XYZ file of C-alpha atoms in Angstrom:
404
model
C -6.397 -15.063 16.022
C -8.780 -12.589 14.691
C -7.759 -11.243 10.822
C -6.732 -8.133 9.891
C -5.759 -6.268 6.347
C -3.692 -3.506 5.541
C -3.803 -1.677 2.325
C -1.332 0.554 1.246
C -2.218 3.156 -1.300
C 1.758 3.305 -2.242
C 2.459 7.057 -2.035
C -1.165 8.566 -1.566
C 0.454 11.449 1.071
C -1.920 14.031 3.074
C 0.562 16.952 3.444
C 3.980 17.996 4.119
C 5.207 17.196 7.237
C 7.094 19.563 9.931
C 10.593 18.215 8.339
C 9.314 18.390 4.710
C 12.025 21.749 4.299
C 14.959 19.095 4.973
C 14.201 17.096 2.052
C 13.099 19.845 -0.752
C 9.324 19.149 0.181
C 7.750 21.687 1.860
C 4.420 22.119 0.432
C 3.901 18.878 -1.085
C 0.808 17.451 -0.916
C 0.031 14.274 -3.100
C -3.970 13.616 -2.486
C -4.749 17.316 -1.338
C -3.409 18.952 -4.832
C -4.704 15.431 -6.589
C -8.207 16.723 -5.233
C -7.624 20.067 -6.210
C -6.494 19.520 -9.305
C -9.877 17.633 -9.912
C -12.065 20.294 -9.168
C -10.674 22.856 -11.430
C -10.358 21.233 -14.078
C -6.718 20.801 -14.361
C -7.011 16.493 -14.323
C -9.535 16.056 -17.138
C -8.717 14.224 -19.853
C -10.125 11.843 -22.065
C -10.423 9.106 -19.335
C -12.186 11.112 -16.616
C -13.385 14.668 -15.561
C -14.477 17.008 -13.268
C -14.196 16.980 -9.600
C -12.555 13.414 -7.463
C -15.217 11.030 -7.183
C -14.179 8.482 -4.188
C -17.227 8.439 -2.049
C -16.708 5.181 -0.507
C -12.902 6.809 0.410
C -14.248 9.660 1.835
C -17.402 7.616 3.930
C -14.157 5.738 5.355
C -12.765 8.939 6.921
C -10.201 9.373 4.259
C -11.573 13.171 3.386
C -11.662 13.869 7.133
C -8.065 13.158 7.456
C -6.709 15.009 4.756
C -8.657 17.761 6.091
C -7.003 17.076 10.010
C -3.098 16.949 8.298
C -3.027 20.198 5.978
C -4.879 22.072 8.919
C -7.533 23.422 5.787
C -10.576 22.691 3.801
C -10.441 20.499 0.949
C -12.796 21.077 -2.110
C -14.545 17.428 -1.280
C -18.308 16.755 -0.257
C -17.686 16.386 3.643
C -19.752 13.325 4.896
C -19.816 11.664 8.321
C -17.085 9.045 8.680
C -18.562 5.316 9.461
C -14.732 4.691 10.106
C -11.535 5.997 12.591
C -9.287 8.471 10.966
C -6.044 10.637 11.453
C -2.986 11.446 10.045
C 0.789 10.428 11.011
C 4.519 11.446 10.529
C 7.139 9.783 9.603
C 10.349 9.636 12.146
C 12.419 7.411 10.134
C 15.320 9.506 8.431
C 14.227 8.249 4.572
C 11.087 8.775 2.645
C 11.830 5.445 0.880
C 9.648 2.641 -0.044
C 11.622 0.295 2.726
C 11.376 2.992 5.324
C 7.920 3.537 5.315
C 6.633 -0.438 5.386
C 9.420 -1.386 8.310
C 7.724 1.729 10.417
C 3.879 1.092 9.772
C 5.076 -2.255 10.842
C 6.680 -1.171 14.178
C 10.290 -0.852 13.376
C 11.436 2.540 12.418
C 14.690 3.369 10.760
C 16.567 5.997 12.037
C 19.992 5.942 10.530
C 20.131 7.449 6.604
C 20.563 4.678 3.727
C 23.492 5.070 1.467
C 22.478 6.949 -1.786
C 24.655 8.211 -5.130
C 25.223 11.411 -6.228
C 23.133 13.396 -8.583
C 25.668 13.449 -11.109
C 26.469 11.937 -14.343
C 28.338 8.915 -13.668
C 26.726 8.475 -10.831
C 27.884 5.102 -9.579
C 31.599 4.541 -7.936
C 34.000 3.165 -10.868
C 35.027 0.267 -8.530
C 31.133 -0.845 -8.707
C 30.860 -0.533 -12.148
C 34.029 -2.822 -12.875
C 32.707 -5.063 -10.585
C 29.603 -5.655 -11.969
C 30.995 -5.926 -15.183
C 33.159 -8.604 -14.010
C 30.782 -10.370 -11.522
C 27.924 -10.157 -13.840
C 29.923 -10.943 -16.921
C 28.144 -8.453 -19.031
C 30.069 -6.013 -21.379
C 28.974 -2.562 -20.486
C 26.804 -0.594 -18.776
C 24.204 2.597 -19.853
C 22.741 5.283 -18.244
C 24.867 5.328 -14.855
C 22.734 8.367 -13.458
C 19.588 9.563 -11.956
C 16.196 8.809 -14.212
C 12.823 8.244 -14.365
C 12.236 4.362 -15.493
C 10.226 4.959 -18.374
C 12.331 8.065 -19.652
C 16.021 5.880 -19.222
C 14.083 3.196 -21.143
C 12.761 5.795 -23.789
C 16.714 7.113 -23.961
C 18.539 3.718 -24.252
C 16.226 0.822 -25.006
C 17.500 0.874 -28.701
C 21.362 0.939 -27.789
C 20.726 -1.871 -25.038
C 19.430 -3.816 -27.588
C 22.122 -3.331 -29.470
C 24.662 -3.172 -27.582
C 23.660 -6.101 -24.968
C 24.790 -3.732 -22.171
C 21.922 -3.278 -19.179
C 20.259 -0.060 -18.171
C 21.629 1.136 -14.774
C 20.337 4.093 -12.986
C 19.313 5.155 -9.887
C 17.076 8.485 -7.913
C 16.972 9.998 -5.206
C 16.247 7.077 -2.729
C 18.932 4.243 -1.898
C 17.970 2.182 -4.838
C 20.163 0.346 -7.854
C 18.092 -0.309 -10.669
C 18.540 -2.434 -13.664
C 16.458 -1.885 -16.392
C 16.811 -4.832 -19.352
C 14.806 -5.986 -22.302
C 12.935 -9.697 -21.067
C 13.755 -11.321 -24.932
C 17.009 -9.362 -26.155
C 18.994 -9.523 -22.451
C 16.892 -12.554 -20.848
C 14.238 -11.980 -17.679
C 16.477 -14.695 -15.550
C 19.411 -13.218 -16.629
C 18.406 -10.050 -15.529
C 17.636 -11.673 -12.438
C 20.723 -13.128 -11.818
C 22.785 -9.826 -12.258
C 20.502 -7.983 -9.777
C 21.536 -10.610 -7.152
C 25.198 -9.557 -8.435
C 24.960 -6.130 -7.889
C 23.070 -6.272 -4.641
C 26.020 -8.145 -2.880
C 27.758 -5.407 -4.391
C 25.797 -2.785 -2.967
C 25.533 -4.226 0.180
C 28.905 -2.523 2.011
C 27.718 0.813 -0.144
C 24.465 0.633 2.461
C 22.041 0.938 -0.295
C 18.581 -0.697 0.361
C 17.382 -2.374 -2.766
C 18.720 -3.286 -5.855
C 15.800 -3.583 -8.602
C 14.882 -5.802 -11.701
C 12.854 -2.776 -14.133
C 12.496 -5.686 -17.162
C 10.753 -4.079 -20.461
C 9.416 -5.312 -23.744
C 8.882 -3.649 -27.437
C 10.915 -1.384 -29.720
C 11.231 1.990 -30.382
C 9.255 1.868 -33.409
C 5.911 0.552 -31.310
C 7.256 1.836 -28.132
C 8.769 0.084 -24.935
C 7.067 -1.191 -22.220
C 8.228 -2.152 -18.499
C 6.283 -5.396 -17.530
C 4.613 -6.857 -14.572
C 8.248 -8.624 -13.471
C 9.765 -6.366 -11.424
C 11.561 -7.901 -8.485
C 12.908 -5.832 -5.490
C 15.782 -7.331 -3.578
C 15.650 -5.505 -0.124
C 18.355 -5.615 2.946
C 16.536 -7.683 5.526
C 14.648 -5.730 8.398
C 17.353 -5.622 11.336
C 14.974 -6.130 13.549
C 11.620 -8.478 14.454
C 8.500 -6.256 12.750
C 4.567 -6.793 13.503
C 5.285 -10.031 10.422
C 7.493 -11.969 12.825
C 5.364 -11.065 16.400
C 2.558 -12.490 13.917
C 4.697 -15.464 12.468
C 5.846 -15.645 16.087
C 1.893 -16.321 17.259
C 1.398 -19.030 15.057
C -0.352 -16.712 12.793
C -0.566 -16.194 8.642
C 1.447 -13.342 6.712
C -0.295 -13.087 3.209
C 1.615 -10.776 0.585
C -0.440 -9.048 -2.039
C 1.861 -7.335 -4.360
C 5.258 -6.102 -3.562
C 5.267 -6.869 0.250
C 7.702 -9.930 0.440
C 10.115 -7.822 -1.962
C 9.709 -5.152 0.270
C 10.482 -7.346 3.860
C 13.075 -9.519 1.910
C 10.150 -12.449 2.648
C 11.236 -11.826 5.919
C 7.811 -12.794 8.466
C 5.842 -13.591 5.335
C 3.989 -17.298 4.667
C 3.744 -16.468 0.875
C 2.610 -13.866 -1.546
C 0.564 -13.464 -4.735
C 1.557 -10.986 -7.590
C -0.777 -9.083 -10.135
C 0.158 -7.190 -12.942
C -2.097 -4.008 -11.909
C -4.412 -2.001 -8.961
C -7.269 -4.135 -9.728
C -5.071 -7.293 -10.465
C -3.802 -6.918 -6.970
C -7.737 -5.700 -5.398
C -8.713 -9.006 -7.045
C -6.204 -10.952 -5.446
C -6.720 -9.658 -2.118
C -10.648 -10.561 -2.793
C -9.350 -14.121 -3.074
C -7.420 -14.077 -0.455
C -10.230 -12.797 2.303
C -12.054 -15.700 0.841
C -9.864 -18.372 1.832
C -7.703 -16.355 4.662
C -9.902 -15.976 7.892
C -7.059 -15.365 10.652
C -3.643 -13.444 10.528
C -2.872 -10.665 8.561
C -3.133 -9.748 4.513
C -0.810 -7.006 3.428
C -1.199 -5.290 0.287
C 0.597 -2.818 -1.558
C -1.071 -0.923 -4.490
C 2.209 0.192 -6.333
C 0.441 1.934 -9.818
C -0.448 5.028 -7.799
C 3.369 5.529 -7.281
C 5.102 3.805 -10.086
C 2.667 4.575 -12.718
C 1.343 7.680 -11.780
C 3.518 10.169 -8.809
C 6.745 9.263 -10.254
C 5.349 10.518 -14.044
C 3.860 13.217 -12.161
C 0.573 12.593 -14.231
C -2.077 13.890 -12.123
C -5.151 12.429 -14.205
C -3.880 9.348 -13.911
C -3.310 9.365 -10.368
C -6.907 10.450 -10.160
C -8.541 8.230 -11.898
C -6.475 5.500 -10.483
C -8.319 6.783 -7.227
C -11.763 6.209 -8.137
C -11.156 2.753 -9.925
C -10.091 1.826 -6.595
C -12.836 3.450 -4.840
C -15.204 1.401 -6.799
C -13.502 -1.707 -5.230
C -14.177 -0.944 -1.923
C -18.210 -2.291 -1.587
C -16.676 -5.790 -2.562
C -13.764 -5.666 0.137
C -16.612 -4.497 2.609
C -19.059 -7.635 1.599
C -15.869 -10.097 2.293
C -15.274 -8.360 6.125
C -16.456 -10.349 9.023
C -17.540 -9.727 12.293
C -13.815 -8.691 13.557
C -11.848 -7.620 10.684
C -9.989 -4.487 10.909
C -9.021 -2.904 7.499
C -6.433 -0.325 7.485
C -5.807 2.413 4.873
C -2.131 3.840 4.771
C 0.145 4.989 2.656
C 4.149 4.434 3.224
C 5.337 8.405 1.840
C 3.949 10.700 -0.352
C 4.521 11.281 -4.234
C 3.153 14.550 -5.552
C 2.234 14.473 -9.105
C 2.037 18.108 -8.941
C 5.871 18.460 -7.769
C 8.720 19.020 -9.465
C 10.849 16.368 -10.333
C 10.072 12.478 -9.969
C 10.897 11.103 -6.375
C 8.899 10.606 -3.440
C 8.108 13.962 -1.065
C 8.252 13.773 2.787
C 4.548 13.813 3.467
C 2.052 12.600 6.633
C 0.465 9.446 5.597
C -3.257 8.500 5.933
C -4.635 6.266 8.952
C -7.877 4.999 8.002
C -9.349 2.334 10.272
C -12.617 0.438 8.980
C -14.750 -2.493 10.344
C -18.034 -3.544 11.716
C -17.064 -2.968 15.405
C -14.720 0.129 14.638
C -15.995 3.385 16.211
C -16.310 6.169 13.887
C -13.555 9.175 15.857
C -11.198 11.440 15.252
C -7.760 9.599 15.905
C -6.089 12.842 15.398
C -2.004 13.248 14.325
C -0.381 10.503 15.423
C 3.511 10.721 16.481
C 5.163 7.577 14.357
C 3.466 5.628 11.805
C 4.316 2.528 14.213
C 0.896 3.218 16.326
C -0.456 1.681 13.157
C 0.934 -1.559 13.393
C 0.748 -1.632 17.247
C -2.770 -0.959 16.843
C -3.197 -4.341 14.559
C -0.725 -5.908 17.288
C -3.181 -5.363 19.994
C -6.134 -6.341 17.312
C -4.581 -9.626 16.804
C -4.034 -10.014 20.657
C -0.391 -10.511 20.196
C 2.713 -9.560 21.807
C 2.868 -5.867 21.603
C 5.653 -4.203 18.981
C 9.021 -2.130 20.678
C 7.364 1.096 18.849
C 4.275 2.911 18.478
C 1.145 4.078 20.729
C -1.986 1.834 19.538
C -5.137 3.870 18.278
C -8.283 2.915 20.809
C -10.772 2.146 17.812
C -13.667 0.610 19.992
């Protein structure tokens, strides 16, 4: 079996899609107003400044695709591709983290996970009482829609005090749980997220998630690198088990077993970071030589679209650009490296969630023929395309990309 590797830039969106007005998103466009940000000025800062420097991205294709999905010119240096590229929508009903991963992957998700209200008291009494009975804690806070760092910022000290977790929620199907690692216990934590997922379950919601924090108010809190994502199982077999299936390797960099519920996987390494996670993925293409290594870069959406802080996003950008020579000097003869993204997050929008957006497709290796792949119709001709890389059995969904 040859090897392939996807990398998904978690949230890095080209552009509004056609069905961007049903969600509140027409007009979003993570990298395109990232890059124009850049080049006016608008994303300098102390850490970086002046226009988007990513000039291993953009020899890639990933310029040229922006460019195809808005339909307009992009203030970037336009340079000839060495790899394929095109844009594609999304057809499952969410713009969720779940969603997105399941489709690249060949299974789509048509039906609409449950969600809460955007209200106070967000959560169903019956849940609430149940958790606090399940979980045998004393008390809940929060019980609304939040950013992570901002509910943390607004009850860290009473949590502490109090002993009762941080539950909140946004706009996708998500229960989160937000609780100091010393004061409340990381395990503990742990346990009460398994709790309130079973609880959850009937509700339809797809992930319940551990958001575990250290420090004070004095010095400031901070979430940590032990996050855990308990995910409903894919309901159906996705490019991991035809994989699996062919006797092949599933290696998870990052968040991808949370994400799949380990479902297809053969194990996973963490990192605290972007380059933590590039670094284990170097590792990884040292040792793995067949199969498939899946990676998920979550700080350009957790650390930087959700807090809407376009600098940050930007510079996240080229730290990762800098990476890519040393992924490039680990390929071999018939890698093929994919670039994707699972839905967009606009720093530039208002709010904090996710925005409906067309996702990159960004195909690199030695035999790869530099081409236009154009819009493609589902982002499952991604994973069909690695299907028919692999020389396995093909996936129910998607139209594979001819790269050679």
């Amino acid at each position: 079996m040859k090897r392939a590797i996807i990398l998904v830039l978690d949230s890095l969106g080209l552009g509004s899609s056609e069905d961007a007005h049903l969600y509140g998103d027409q007009g979003s466009d993570t990298f395109g107003h990232i890059i124009e940000a850049c080049d006016s000025g608008k994303a300098n800062n102390s850490d970086r400044s002046g226009p988007l420097k990513i000039p291993n991205l953009l020899r890639w294709g990933l310029g040229e695709a922006a460019i195809e999905s808005r339909g307009n010119s992009l203030p970037i240096q336009r340079v000839k591709p060495e790899g394929a590229f095109g844009f594609a929508k999304e057809i499952s009903a969410g713009k969720d983290t779940p969603s997105g991963h399941w489709e690249i992957c060949g299974l789509p998700v048509p039906f609409e996970w449950g969600t809460f209200p955007k209200i106070d008291n967000c959560f169903p009494r019956s849940l609430i009482d149940e958790l606090l009975k399940q979980g045998n804690i004393p008390g809940t806070l929060a019980n609304k829609h939040a950013s992570g760092t901002q509910v943390i910022e607004e009850f860290g000290d009473e949590h502490i005090q109090s002993g009762f977790p941080i539950c909140y929620t946004s706009a996708d199907s998500v229960f989160q749980i937000a609780a100091h690692e010393e004061h409340f216990g990381l395990e503990r934590l742990y346990e009460l997220c398994k709790v309130a997922k079973r609880l959850v379950d009937p509700l339809n919601i797809t992930r319940v998630i551990a958001r575990p924090f250290v420090g004070n108010s004095k010095d400031g809190f901070k979430r940590t690198s032990n996050r855990k994502d308990l995910t409903t199982p894919p309901n159906d077999f996705t490019l991991l088990d035809q994989i699996q299936e062919a006797n092949g390797q599933v290696i998870s960099v990052g968040k991808i077993g949370d994400i799949f519920s380990n479902q297809g996987v053969s194990y996973t390494v963490k990192a605290s970071n972007n380059m933590g996670l590039v670094d284990q993925l170097i590792n990884e293409m040292d040792k793995v030589k067949d199969g498939l290594i899946f990676v998920n870069l979550v700080d350009f959406d957790t650390h930087y679209g959700h807090r809407r802080d376009v600098p940050g996003y930007a510079l996240a950008l080229e730290k990762f650009d800098k990476r890519i020579p040393e992924i490039e000097s680990k390929l071999i003869d018939d890698d093929l490296v994919l670039i994707t993204a699972d839905h967009g997050c606009d720093p530039t929008w208002p709010g904090s969630d996710h925005t409906r957006e067309h996702v990159p497709v960004v195909f690199y290796g030695k035999s790869i023929k530099a081409q236009n792949l154009g819009k493609r119709e589902t982002f499952a001709d991604m994973g069909q395309t690695i299907a028919q890389h692999l020389k396995i059995k093909p996936l129910a969904n998607g139209k594979a990309c001819e790269l050679n």
